[in-house]
Coordinates of C-alpha atoms in Angstrom, one line a residue:
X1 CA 2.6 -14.3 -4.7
X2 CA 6.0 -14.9 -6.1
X3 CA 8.8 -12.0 -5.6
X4 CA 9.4 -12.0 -9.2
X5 CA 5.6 -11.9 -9.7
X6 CA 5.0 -9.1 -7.2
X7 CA 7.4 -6.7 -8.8
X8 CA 6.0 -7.5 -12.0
X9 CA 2.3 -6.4 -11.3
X10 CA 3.9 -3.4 -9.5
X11 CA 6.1 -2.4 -12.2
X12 CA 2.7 -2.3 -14.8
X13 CA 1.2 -0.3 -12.5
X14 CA 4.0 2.6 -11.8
X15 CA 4.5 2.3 -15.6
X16 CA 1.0 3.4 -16.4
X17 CA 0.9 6.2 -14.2
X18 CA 4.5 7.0 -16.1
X19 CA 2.4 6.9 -19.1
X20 CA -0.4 9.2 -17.8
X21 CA 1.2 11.5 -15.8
X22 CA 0.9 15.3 -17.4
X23 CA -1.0 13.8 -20.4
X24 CA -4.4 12.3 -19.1
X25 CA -6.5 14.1 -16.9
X26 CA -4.2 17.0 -16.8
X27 CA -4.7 19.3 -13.4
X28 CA -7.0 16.3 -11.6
X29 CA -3.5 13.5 -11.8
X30 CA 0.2 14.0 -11.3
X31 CA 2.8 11.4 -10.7
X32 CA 6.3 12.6 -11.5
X33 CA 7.6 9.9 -9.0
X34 CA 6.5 7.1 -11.2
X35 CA 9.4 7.4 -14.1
X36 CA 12.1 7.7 -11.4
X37 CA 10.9 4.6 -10.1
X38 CA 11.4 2.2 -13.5
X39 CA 14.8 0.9 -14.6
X40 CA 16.3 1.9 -17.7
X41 CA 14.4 -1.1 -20.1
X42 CA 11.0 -0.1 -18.5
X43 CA 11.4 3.1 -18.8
X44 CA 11.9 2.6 -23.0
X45 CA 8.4 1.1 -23.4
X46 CA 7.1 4.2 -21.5
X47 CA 8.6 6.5 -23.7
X48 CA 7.2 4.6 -26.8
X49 CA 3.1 4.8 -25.7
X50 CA 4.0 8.4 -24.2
X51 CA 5.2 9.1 -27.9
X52 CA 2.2 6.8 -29.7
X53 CA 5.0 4.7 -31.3
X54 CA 3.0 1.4 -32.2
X55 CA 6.0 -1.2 -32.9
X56 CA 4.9 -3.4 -35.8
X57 CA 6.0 -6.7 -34.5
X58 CA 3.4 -8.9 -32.6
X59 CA 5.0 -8.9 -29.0
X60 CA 6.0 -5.5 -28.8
X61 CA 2.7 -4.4 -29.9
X62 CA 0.3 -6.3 -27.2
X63 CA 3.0 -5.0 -24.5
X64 CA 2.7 -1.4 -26.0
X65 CA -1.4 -1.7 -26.0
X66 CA -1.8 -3.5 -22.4
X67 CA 0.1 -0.3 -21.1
X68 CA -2.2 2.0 -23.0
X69 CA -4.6 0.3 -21.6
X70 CA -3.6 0.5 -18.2
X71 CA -2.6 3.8 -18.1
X72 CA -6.3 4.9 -19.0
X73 CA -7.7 2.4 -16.1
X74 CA -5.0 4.0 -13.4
X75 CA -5.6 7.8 -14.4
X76 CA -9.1 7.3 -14.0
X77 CA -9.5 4.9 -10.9
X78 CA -5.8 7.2 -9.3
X79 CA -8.0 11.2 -9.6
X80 CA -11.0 9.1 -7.7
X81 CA -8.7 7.8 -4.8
X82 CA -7.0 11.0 -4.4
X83 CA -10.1 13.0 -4.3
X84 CA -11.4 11.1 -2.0
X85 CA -8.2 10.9 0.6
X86 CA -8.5 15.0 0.5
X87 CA -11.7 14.9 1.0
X88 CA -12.2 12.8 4.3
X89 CA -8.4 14.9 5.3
X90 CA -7.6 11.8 7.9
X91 CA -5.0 11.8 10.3
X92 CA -3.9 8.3 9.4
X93 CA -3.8 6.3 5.5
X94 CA -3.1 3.1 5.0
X95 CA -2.8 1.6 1.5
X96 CA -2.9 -2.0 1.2
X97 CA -0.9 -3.5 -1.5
X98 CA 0.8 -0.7 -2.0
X99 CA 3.4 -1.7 -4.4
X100 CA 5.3 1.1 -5.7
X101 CA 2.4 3.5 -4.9
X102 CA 4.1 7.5 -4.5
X103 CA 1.5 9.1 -2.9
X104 CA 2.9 10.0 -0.1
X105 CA 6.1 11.3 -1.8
X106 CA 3.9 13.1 -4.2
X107 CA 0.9 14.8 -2.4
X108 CA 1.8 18.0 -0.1
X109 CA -1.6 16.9 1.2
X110 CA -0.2 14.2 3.5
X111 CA 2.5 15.9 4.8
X112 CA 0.9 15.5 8.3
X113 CA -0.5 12.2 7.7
X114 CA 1.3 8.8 9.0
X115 CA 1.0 6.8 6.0
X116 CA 1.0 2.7 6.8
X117 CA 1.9 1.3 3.5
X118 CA 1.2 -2.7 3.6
X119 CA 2.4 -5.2 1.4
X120 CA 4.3 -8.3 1.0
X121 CA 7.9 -8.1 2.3
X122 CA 9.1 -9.2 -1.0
X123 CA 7.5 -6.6 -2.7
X124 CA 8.4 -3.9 -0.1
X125 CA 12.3 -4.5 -0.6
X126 CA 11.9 -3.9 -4.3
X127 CA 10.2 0.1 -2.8
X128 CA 12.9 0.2 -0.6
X129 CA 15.6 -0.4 -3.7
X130 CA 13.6 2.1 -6.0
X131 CA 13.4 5.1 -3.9
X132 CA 16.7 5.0 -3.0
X133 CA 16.9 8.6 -0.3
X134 CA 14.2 10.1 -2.0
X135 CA 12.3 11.6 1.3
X136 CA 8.6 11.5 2.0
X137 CA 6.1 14.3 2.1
X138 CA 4.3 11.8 5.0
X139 CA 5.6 10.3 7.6
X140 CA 5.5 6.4 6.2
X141 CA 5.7 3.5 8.0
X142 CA 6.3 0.4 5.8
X143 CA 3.8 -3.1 7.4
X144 CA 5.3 -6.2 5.6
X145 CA 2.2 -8.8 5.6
X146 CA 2.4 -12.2 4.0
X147 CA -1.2 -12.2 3.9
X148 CA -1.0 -16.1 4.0
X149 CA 0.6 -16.4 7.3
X150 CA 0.0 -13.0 8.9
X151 CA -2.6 -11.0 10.9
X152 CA -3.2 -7.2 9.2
X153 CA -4.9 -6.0 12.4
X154 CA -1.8 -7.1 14.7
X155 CA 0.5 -5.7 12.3
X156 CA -0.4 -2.7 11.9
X157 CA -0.7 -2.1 15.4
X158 CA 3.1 -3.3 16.0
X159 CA 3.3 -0.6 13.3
X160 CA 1.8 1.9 15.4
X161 CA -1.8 2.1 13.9
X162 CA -3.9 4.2 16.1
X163 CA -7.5 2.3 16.1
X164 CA -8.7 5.0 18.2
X165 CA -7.8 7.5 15.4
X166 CA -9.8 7.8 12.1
X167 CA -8.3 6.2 9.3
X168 CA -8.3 6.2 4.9
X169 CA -7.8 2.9 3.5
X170 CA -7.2 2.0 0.1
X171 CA -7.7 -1.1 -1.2
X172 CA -7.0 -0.7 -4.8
X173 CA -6.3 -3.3 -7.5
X174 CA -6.2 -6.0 -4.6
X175 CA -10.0 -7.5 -4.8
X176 CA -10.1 -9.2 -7.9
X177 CA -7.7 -11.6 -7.2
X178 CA -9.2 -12.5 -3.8
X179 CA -12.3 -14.6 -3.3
X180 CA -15.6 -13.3 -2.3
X181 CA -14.9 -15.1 1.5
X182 CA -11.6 -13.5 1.7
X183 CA -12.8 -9.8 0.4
X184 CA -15.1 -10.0 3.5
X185 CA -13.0 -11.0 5.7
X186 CA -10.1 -8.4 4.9
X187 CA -13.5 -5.8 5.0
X188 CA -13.9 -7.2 8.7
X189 CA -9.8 -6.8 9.7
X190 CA -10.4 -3.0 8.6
X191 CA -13.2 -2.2 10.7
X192 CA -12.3 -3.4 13.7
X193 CA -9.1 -0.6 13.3
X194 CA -11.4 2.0 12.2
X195 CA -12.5 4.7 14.1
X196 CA -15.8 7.1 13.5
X197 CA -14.9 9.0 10.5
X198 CA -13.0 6.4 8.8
X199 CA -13.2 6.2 5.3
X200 CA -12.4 3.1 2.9
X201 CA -11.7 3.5 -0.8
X202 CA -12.4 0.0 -2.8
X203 CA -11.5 -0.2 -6.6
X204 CA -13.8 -3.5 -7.7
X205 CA -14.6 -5.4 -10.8
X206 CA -18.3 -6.0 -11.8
X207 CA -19.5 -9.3 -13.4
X208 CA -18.0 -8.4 -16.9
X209 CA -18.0 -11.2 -20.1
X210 CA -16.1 -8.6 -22.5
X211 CA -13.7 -7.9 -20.3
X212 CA -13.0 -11.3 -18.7
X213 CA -12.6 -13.2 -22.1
X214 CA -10.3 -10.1 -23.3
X215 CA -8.4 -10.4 -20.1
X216 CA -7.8 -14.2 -21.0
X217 CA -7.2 -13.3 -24.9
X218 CA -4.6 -10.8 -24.3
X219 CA -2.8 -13.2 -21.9
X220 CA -3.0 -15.7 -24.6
X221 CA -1.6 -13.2 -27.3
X222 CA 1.3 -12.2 -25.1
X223 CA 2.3 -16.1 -24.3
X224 CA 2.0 -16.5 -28.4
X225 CA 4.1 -13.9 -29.0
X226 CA 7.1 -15.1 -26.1
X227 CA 5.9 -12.5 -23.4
X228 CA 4.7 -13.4 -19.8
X229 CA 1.5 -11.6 -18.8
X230 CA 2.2 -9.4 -15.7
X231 CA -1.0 -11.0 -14.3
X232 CA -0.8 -14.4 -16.1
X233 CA -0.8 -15.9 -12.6
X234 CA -2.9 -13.7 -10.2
X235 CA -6.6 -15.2 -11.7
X236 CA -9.6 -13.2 -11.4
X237 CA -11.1 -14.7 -8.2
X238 CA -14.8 -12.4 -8.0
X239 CA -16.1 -9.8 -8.7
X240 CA -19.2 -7.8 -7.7
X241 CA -22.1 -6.1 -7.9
X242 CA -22.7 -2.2 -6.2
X243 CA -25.5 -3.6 -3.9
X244 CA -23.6 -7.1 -3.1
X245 CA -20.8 -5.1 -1.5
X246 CA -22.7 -2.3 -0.1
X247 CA -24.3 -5.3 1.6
X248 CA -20.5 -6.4 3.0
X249 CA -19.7 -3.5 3.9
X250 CA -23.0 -2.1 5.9
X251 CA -22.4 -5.3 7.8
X252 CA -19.0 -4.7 9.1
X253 CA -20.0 -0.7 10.1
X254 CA -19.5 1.2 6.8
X255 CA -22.1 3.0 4.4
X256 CA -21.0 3.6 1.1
X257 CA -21.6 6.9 0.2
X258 CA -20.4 7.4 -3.3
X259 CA -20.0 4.4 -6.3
X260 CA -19.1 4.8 -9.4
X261 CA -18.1 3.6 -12.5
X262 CA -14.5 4.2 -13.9
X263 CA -15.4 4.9 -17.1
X264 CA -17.5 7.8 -15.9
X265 CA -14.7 9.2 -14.1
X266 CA -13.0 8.9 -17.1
X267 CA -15.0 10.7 -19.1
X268 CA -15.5 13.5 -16.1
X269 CA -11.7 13.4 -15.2
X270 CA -10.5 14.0 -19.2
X271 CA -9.2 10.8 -19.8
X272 CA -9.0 11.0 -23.1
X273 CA -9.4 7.1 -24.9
X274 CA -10.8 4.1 -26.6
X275 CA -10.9 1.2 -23.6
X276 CA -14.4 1.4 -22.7
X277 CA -15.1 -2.5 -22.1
X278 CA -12.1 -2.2 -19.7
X279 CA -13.0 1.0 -18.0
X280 CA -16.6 0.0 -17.7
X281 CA -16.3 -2.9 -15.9
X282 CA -14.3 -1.2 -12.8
X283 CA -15.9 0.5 -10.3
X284 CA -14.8 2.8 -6.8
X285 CA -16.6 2.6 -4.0
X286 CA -16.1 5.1 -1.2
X287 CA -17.3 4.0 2.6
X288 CA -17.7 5.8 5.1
X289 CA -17.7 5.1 9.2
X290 CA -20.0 7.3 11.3

């Protein structure tokens, strides 16, 4: 994944939880870090969904609606995660891909957590720019992994990983643009650091026709109108059905005990919307290690 690329995808994602944050799902999500985090020209389209100013021209219009969009997909999938890390109350979290993920700048819940965040060193130095001296809540140690040319397993442990300790992964947004070979192996790399009482989060895509073609649609629309898709380049790879990756995951040590679909935490959490084709074909599975 290219630098330029990288940022892109983790720009969308801090900008939709800028969107949401104190107006979907109000008292289950909060993410005041995520505006601080944009730069002055990101921050503008923010301020236009937050205010429901649909421009009228083409261009700015699909950018304004893929950022509603998102935002409604990241408040939903974001109150699940989080629930889920206070639940299981780990000692250790490690988010893979973490992009400019503030959850451990944000939740008082991890202030005695060590939080690995892992990602592509590219990607990391773009963090490392964007929160400046802000301090952690966590202790956070930052893995760079070029997941092309690196081992996760050894680098967390240079990172100081305790296997022996139980951990809280999350995976989220990663497995769609993986292949079904390199899901399970990834799935193997995290068992063999987890301890009893480890817990991993997965946010998944099920086998979905609306939402692929209006995935390739709105890419279309945006390269029409002289806009790059943020995830022109990262193609869908697989996707999954609930019992397929149970299945994976029962095989490398984990049961899942909870799997839901995202539009039904929506719709529990008070996301308030309209992208049901897009919320209904995501899905978060929790797994457990006993």
């Amino acid at each position: 994944m290219a630098e330029r690329e990288a940022s892109r995808t983790a720009v969308l994602v801090c900008q939709a939880r800028a969107v949401a944050d104190g107006r979907m799902a109000v008292g289950r999500f909060s993410d005041p870090i995520a505006l601080q985090l944009l730069e002055p020209d990101e921050q503008r389209l923010v301020d236009e969904v937050r205010a429901g100013a649909r421009p009228k021209s083409f261009g700015p219009r699909m950018e304004y609606e893929m950022l509603s969009t998102t935002a409604e997909v990241l408040a939903a999938r974001t109150v699940a995660i989080d629930d889920a890390v206070r639940e299981r109350g780990n000692p250790q979290l490690v988010i893979l891909g973490a992009g400019l993920d503030a959850r451990a700048w944000r939740m008082p819940e991890l202030a005695e957590v060590a939080v690995f965040e892992v990602d592509h060193p590219a990607s990391q130095a773009v963090k490392h720019a964007r929160m400046g001296e802000r301090a952690a809540l966590a202790t956070v140690r930052f893995v760079p992994v070029d997941f092309g040319k690196d081992v996760l397993s050894a680098a967390l442990a240079e990172a100081g990983h305790d296997e022996t300790r139980a951990t809280t992964w999350i995976w989220e947004g990663v497995v769609p643009y993986l292949t079904s070979d390199e899901v399970a192996a990834t799935i193997a790399e995290i068992a063999r650091r987890s301890a009893p009482g480890s817990r991993l989060i997965i946010t998944y895509p099920t086998p979905n026709l609306v939402y692929h073609y209006g995935r390739k649609a709105v890419d279309v629309l945006l390269s029409v109108s002289g806009r790059t898709s943020p995830m022109a380049r990262e193609p869908q790879r697989s996707s999954w059905t609930p019992e397929r990756l149970a299945a994976v995951l029962r095989a490398h040590g984990f049961t899942a005990t909870s799997d839901r679909n995202l539009l039904t935490v929506a719709t529990e959490a008070g996301v308030d919307g309209n992208r049901a084709a897009f919320l209904g074909s995501g899905r978060i599975v929790v797994a457990d290690r006993s």
